[in-house]
PDB file of C-alpha atoms and ligand atoms in Angstrom:
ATOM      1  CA  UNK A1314       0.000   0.000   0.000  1.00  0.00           C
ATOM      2  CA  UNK A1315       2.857   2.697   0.857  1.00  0.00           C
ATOM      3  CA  UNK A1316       4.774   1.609  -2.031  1.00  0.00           C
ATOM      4  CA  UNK A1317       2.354   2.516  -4.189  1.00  0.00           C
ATOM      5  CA  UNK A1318       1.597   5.562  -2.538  1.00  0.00           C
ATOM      6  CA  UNK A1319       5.346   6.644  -3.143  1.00  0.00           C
ATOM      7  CA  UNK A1320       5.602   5.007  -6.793  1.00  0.00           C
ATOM      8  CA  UNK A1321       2.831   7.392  -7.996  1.00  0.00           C
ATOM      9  CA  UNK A1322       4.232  10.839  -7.791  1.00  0.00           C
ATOM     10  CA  UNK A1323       7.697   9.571  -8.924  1.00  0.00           C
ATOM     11  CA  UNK A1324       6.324   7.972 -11.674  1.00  0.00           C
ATOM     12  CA  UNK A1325       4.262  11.051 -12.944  1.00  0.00           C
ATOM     13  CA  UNK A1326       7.174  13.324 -12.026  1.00  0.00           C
ATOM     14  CA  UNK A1327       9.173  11.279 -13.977  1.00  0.00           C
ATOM     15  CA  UNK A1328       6.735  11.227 -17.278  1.00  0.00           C
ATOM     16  CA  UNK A1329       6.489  14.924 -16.462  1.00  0.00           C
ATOM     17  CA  UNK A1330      10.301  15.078 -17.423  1.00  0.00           C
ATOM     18  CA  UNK A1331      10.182  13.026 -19.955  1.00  0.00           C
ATOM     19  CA  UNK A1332       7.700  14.815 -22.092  1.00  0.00           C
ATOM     20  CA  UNK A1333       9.161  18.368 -21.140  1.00  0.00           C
ATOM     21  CA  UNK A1334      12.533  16.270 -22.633  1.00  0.00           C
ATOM     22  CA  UNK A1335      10.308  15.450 -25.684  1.00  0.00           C
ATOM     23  CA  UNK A1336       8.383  18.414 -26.291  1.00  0.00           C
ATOM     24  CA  UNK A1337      11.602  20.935 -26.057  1.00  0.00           C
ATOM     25  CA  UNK A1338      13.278  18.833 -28.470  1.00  0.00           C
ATOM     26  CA  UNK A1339      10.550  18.714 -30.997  1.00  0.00           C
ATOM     27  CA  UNK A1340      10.305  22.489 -30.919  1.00  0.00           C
ATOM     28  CA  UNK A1341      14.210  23.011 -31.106  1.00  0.00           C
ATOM     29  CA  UNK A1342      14.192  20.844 -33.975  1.00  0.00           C
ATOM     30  CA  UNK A1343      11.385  22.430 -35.067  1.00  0.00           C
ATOM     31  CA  UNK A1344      13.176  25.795 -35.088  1.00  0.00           C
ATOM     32  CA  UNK A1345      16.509  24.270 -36.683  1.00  0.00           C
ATOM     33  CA  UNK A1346      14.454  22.646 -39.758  1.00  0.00           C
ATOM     34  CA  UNK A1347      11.815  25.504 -40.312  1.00  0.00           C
ATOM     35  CA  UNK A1348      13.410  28.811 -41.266  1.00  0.00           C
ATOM     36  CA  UNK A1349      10.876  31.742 -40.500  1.00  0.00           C
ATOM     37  CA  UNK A1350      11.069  32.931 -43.961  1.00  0.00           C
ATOM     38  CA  UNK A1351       8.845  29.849 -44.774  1.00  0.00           C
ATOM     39  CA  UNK A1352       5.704  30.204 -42.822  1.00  0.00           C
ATOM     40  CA  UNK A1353       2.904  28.373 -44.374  1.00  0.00           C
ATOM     41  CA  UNK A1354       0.055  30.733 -42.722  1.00  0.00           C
ATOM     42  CA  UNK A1355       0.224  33.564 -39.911  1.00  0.00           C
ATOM     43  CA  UNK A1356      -2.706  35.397 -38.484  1.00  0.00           C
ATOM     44  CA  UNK A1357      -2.655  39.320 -39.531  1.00  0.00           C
ATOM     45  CA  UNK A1358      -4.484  42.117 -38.585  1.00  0.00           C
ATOM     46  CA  UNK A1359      -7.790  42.748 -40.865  1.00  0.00           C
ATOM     47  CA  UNK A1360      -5.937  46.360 -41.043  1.00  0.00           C
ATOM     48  CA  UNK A1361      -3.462  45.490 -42.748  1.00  0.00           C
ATOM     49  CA  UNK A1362      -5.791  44.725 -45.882  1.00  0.00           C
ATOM     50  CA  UNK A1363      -7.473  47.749 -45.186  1.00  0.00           C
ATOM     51  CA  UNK A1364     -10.238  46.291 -43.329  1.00  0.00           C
ATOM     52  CA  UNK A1365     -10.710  48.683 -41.162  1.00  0.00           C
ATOM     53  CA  UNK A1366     -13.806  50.500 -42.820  1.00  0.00           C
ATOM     54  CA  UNK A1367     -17.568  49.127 -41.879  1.00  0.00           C
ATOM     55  CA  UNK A1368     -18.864  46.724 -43.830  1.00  0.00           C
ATOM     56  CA  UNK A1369     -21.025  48.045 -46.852  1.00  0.00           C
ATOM     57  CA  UNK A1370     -24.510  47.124 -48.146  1.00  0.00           C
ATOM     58  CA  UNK A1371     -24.761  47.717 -52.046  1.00  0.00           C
ATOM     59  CA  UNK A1372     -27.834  46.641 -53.808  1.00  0.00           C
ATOM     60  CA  UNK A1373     -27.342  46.110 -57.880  1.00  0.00           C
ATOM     61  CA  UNK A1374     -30.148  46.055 -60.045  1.00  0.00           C
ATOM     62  CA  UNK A1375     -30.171  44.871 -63.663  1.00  0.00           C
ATOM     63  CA  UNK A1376     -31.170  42.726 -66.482  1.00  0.00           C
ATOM     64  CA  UNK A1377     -29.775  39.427 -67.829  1.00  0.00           C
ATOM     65  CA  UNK A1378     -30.133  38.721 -71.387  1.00  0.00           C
ATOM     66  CA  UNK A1379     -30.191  34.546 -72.614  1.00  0.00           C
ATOM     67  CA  UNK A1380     -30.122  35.119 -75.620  1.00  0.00           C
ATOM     68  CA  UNK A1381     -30.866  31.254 -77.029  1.00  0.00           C
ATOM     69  CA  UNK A1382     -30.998  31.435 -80.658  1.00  0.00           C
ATOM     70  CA  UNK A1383     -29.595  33.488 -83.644  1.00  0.00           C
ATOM     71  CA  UNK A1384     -26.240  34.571 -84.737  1.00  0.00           C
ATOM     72  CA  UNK A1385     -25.550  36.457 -81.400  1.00  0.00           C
ATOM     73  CA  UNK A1386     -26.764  33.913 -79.168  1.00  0.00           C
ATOM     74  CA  UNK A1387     -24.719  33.877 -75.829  1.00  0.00           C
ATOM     75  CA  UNK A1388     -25.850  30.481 -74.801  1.00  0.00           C
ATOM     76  CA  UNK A1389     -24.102  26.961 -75.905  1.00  0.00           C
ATOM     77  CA  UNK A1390     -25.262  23.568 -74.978  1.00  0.00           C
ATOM     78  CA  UNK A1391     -21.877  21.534 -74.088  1.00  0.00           C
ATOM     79  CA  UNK A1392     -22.851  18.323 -72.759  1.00  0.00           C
ATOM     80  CA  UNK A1393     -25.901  15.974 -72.395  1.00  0.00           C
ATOM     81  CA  UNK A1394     -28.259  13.659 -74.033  1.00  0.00           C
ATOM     82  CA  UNK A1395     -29.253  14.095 -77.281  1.00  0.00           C
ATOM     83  CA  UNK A1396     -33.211  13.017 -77.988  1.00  0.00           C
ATOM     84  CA  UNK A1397     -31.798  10.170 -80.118  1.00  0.00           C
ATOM     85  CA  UNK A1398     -29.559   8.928 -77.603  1.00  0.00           C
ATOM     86  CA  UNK A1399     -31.715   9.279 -74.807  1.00  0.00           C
ATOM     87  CA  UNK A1400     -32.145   6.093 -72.214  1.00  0.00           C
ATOM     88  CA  UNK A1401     -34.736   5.154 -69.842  1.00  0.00           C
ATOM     89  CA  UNK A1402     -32.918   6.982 -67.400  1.00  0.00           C
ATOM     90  CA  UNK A1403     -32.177  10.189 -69.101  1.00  0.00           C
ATOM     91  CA  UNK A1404     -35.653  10.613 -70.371  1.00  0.00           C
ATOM     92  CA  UNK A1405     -36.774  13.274 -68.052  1.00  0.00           C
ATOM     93  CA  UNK A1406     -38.743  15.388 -69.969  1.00  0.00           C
ATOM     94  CA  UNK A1407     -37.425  18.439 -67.818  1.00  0.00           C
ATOM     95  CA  UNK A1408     -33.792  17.611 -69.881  1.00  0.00           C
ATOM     96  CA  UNK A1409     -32.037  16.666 -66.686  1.00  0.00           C
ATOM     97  CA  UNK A1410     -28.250  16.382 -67.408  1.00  0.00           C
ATOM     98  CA  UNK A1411     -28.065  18.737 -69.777  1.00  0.00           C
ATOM     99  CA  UNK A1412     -25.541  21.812 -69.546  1.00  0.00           C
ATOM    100  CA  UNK A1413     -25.129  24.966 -71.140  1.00  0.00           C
ATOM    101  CA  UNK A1414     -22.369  27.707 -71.200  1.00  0.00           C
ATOM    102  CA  UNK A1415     -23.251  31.324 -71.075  1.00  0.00           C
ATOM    103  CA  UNK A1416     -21.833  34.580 -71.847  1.00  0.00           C
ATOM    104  CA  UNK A1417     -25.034  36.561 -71.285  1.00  0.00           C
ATOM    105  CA  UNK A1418     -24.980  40.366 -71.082  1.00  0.00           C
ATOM    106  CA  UNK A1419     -26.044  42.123 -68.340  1.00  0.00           C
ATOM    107  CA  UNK A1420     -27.681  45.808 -69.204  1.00  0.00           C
ATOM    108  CA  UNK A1421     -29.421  48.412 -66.664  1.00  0.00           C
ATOM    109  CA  UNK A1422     -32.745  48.312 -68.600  1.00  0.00           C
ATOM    110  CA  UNK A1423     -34.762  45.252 -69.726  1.00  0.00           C
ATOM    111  CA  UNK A1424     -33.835  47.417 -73.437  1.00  0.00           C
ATOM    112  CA  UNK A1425     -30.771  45.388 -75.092  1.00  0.00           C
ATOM    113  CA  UNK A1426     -29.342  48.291 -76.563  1.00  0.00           C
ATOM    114  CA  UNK A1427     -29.500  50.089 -72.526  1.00  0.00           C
ATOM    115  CA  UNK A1428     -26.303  50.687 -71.098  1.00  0.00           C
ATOM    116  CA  UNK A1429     -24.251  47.291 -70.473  1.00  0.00           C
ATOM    117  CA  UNK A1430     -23.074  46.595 -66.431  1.00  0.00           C
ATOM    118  CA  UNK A1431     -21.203  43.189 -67.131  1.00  0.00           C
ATOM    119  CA  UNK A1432     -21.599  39.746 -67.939  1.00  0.00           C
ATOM    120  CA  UNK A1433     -22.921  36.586 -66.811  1.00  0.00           C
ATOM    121  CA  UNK A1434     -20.035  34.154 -67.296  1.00  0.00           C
ATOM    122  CA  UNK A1435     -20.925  30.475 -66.162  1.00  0.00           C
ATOM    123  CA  UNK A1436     -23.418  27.596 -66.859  1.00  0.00           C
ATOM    124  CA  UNK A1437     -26.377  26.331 -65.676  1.00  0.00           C
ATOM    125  CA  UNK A1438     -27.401  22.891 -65.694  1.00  0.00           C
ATOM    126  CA  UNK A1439     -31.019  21.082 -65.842  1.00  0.00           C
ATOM    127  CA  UNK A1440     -30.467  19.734 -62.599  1.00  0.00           C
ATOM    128  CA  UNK A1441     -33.946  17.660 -61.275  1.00  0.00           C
ATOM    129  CA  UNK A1442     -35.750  14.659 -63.002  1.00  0.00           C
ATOM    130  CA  UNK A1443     -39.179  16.225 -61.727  1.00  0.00           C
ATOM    131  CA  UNK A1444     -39.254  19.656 -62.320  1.00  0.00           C
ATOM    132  CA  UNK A1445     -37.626  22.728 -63.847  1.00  0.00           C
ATOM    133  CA  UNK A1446     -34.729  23.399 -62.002  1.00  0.00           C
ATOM    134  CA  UNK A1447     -31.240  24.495 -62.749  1.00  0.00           C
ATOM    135  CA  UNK A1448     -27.757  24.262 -60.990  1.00  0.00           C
ATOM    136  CA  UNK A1449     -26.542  28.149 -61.891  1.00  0.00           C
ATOM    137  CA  UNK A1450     -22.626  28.117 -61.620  1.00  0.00           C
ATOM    138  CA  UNK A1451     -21.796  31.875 -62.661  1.00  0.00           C
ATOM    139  CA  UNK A1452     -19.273  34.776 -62.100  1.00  0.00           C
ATOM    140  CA  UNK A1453     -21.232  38.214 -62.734  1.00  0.00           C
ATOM    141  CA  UNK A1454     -18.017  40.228 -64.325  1.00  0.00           C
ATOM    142  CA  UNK A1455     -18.844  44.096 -63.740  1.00  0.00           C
ATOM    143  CA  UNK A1456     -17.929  46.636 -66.649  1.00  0.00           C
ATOM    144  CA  UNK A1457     -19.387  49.633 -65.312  1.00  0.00           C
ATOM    145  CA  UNK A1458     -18.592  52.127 -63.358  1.00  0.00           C
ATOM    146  CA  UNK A1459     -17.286  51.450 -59.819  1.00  0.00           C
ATOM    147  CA  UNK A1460     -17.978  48.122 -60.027  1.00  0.00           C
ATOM    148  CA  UNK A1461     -15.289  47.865 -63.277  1.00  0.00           C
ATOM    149  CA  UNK A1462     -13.262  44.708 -63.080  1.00  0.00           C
ATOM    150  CA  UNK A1463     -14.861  43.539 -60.045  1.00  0.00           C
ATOM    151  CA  UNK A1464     -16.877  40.089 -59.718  1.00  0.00           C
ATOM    152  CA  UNK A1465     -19.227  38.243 -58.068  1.00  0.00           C
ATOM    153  CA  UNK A1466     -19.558  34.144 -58.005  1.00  0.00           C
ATOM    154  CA  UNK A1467     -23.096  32.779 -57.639  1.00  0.00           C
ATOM    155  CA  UNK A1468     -23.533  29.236 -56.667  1.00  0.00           C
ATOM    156  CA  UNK A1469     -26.902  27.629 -56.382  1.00  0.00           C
ATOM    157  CA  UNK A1470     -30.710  26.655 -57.465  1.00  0.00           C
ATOM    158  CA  UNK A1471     -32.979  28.644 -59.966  1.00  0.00           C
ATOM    159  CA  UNK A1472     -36.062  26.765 -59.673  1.00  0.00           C
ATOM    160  CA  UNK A1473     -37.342  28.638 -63.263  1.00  0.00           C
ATOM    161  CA  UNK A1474     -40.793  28.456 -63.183  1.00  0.00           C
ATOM    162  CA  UNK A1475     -40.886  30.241 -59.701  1.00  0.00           C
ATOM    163  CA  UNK A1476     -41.837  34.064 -59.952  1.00  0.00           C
ATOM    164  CA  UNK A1477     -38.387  34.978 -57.787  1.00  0.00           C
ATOM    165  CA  UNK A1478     -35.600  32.787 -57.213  1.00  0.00           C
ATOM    166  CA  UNK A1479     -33.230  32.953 -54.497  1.00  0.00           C
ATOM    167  CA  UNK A1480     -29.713  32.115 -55.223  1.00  0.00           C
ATOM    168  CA  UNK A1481     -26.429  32.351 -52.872  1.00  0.00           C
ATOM    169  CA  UNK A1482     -23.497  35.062 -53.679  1.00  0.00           C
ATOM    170  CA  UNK A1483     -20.368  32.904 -52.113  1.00  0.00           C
ATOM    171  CA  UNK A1484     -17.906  35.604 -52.783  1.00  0.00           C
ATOM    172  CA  UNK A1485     -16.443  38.170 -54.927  1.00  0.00           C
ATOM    173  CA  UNK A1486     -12.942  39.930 -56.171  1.00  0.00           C
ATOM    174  CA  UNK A1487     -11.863  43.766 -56.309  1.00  0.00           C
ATOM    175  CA  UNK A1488     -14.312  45.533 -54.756  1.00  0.00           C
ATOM    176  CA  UNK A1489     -16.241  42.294 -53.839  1.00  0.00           C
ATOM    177  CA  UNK A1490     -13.817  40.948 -51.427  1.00  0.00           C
ATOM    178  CA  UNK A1491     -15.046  39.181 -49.066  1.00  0.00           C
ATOM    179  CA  UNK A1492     -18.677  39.794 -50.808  1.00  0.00           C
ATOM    180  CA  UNK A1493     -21.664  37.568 -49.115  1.00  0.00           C
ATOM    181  CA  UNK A1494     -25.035  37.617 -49.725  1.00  0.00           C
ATOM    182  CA  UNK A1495     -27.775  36.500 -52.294  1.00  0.00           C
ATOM    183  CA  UNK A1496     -29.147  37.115 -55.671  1.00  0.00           C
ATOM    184  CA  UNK A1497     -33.110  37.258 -56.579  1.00  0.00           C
ATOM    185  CA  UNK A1498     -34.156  36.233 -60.511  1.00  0.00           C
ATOM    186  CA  UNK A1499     -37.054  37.033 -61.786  1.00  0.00           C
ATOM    187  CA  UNK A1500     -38.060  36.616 -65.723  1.00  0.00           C
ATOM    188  CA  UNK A1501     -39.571  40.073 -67.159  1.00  0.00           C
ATOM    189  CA  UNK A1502     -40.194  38.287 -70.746  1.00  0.00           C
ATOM    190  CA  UNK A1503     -39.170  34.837 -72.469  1.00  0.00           C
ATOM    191  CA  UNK A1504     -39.752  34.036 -76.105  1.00  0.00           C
ATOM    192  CA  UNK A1505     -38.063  31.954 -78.696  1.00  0.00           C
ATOM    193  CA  UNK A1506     -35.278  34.247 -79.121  1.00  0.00           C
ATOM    194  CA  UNK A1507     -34.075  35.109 -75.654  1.00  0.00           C
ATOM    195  CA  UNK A1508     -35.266  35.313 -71.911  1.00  0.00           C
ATOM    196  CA  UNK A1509     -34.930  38.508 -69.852  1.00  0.00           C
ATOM    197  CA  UNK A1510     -34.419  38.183 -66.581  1.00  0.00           C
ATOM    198  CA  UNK A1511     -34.226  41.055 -63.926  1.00  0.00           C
ATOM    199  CA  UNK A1512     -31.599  40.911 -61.472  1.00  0.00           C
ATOM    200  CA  UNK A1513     -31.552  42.083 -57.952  1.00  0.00           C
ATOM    201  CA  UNK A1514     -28.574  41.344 -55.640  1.00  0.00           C
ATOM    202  CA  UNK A1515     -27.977  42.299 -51.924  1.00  0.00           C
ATOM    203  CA  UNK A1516     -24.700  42.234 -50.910  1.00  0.00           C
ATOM    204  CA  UNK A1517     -22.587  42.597 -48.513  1.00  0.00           C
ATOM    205  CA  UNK A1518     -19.092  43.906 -49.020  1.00  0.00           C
ATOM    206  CA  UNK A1519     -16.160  46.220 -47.783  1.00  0.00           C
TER     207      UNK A1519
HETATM  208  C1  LIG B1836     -24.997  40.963 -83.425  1.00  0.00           C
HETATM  209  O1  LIG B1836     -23.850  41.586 -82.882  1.00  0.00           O
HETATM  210  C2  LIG B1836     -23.266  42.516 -83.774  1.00  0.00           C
HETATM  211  C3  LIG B1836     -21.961  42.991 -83.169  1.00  0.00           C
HETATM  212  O2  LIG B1836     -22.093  43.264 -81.809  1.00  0.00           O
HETATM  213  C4  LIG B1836     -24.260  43.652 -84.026  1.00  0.00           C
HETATM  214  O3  LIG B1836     -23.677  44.587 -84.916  1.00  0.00           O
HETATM  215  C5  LIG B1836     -25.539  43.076 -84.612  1.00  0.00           C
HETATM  216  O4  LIG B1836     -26.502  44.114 -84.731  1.00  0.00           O
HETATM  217  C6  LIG B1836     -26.095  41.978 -83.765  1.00  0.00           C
HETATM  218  N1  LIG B1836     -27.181  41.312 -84.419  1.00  0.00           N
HETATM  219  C7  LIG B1836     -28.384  41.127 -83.847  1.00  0.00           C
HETATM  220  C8  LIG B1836     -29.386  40.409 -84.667  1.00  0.00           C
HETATM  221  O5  LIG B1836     -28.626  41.519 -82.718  1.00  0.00           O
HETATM  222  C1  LIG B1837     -30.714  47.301 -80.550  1.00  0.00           C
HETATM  223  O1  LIG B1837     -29.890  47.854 -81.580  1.00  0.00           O
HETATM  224  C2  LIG B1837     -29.818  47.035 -82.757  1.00  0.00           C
HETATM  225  C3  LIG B1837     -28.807  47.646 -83.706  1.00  0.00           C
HETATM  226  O2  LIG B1837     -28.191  48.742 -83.195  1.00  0.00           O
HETATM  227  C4  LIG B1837     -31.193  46.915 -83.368  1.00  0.00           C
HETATM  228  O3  LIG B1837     -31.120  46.087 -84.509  1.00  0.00           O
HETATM  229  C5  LIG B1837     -32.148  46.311 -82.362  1.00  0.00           C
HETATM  230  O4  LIG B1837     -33.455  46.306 -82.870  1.00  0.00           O
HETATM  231  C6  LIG B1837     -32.133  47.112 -81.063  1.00  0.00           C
HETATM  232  N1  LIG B1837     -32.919  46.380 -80.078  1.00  0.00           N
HETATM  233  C7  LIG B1837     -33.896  46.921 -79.388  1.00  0.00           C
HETATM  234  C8  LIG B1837     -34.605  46.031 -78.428  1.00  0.00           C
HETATM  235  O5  LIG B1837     -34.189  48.101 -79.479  1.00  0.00           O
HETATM  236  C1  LIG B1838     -13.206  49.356 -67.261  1.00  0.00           C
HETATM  237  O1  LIG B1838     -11.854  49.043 -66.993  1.00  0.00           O
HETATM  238  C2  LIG B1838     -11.112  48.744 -68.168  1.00  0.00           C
HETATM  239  C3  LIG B1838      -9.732  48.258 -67.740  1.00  0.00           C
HETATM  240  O2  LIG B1838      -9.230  49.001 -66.676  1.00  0.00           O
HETATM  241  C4  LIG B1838     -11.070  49.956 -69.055  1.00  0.00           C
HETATM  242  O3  LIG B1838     -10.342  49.674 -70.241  1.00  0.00           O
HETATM  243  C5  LIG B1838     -12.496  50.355 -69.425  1.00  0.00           C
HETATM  244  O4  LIG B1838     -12.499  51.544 -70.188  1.00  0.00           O
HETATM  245  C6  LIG B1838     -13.336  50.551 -68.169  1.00  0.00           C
HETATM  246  N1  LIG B1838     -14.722  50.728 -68.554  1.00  0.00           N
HETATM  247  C7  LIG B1838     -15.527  51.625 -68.005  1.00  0.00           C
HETATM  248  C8  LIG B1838     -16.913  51.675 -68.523  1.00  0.00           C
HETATM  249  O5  LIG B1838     -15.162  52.362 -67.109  1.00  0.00           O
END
């Protein structure tokens, strides 16, 4: 009974030794083998990046022009199953699978010829078997005014027969750093020739 009594303290003193003996070798080693001119990742101050303004609210408003058909259309189907080739499985009549590039301009007015903002750079994707619904992958590239070479990234569902849909801004570049917020679709006309679909995005930025 008193042996063990005495063996416990020495014993955790001694592991106590040993892993200070471990731990201050690791780090000198540590030290020897990892110049400081090679640091993988450091915290910083958000100053430094010139974060030190409050966080801005900017609302954009404009339209998006598909234009589907024609000899200035700005959409091009790049994968999925033709009619011919379609299988049991791919013959949702709501072409699921199918995916489309776009280069679709962006203007201030549902008017074409209206002054342009940007572009819609991405695709979109018939994305359900049961309904029509898209997965929009896009980058909204800004030509106009402030907003000149800045972007914002869009990730997410545009259920197309819904009056507004709701879709996620993940992010941005320029003055889009740091950019979160969301993105609400809604068509203003749709023919043969080309949809029109007005924009409005809240986001929030620095
Ligand atoms: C197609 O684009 C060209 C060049 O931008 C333009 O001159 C022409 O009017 C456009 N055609 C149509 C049908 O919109
Ligand atoms: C836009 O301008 C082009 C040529 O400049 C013209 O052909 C076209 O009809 C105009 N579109 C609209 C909607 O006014
Ligand atoms: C946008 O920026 C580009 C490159 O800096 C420049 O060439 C262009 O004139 C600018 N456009 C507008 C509308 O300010």
């Amino acid at each position: 009974m008193a042996t063990i009594i005495l063996a416990k303290p020495q014993r955790s003193i001694f592991l106590l030794i040993l892993f200070f003996t471990i731990f201050s070798f690791s780090t000198s080693l540590a030290i020897t083998e990892d110049p400081s001119d090679e640091v993988f990742s450091k915290f910083i101050s958000p100053s430094s990046l010139g974060l030190t303004k409050r966080e801005k609210l900017s609302h954009l408003h404009f339209y998006l022009h598909d234009i589907v058909s024609g000899k200035n259309a700005t959409v091009i189907r790049v994968a999925g199953a033709t009619n011919a080739k379609r299988t049991a499985s791919t013959s949702s009549p709501f072409s699921f699978g199918s995916v489309y590039m776009i280069d679709d301009p962006l203007t201030m007015k549902p008017d074409i010829n209206s002054t342009m903002v940007g572009r819609a750079q991405g695709l979109y994707s018939y994305a359900s078997q049961s309904e029509l619904s898209l997965l929009m992958v896009l980058n909204f590239a800004f030509t106009h005014g402030k907003f000149n070479g800045s972007t914002l990234s869009v990730l997410g569902r545009n259920n197309v027969l819904s009056t507004v849909r709701e879709m996620p801004i993940l992010g941005g570049s320029g003055v889009f750093r740091f950019a979160r917020g969301y993105a609400q679709a809604k068509t203003y006309s749709i023919n043969f020739f080309e949809a029109i679909v007005e924009y409005n995005i809240y986001v929030f930025h620095y």
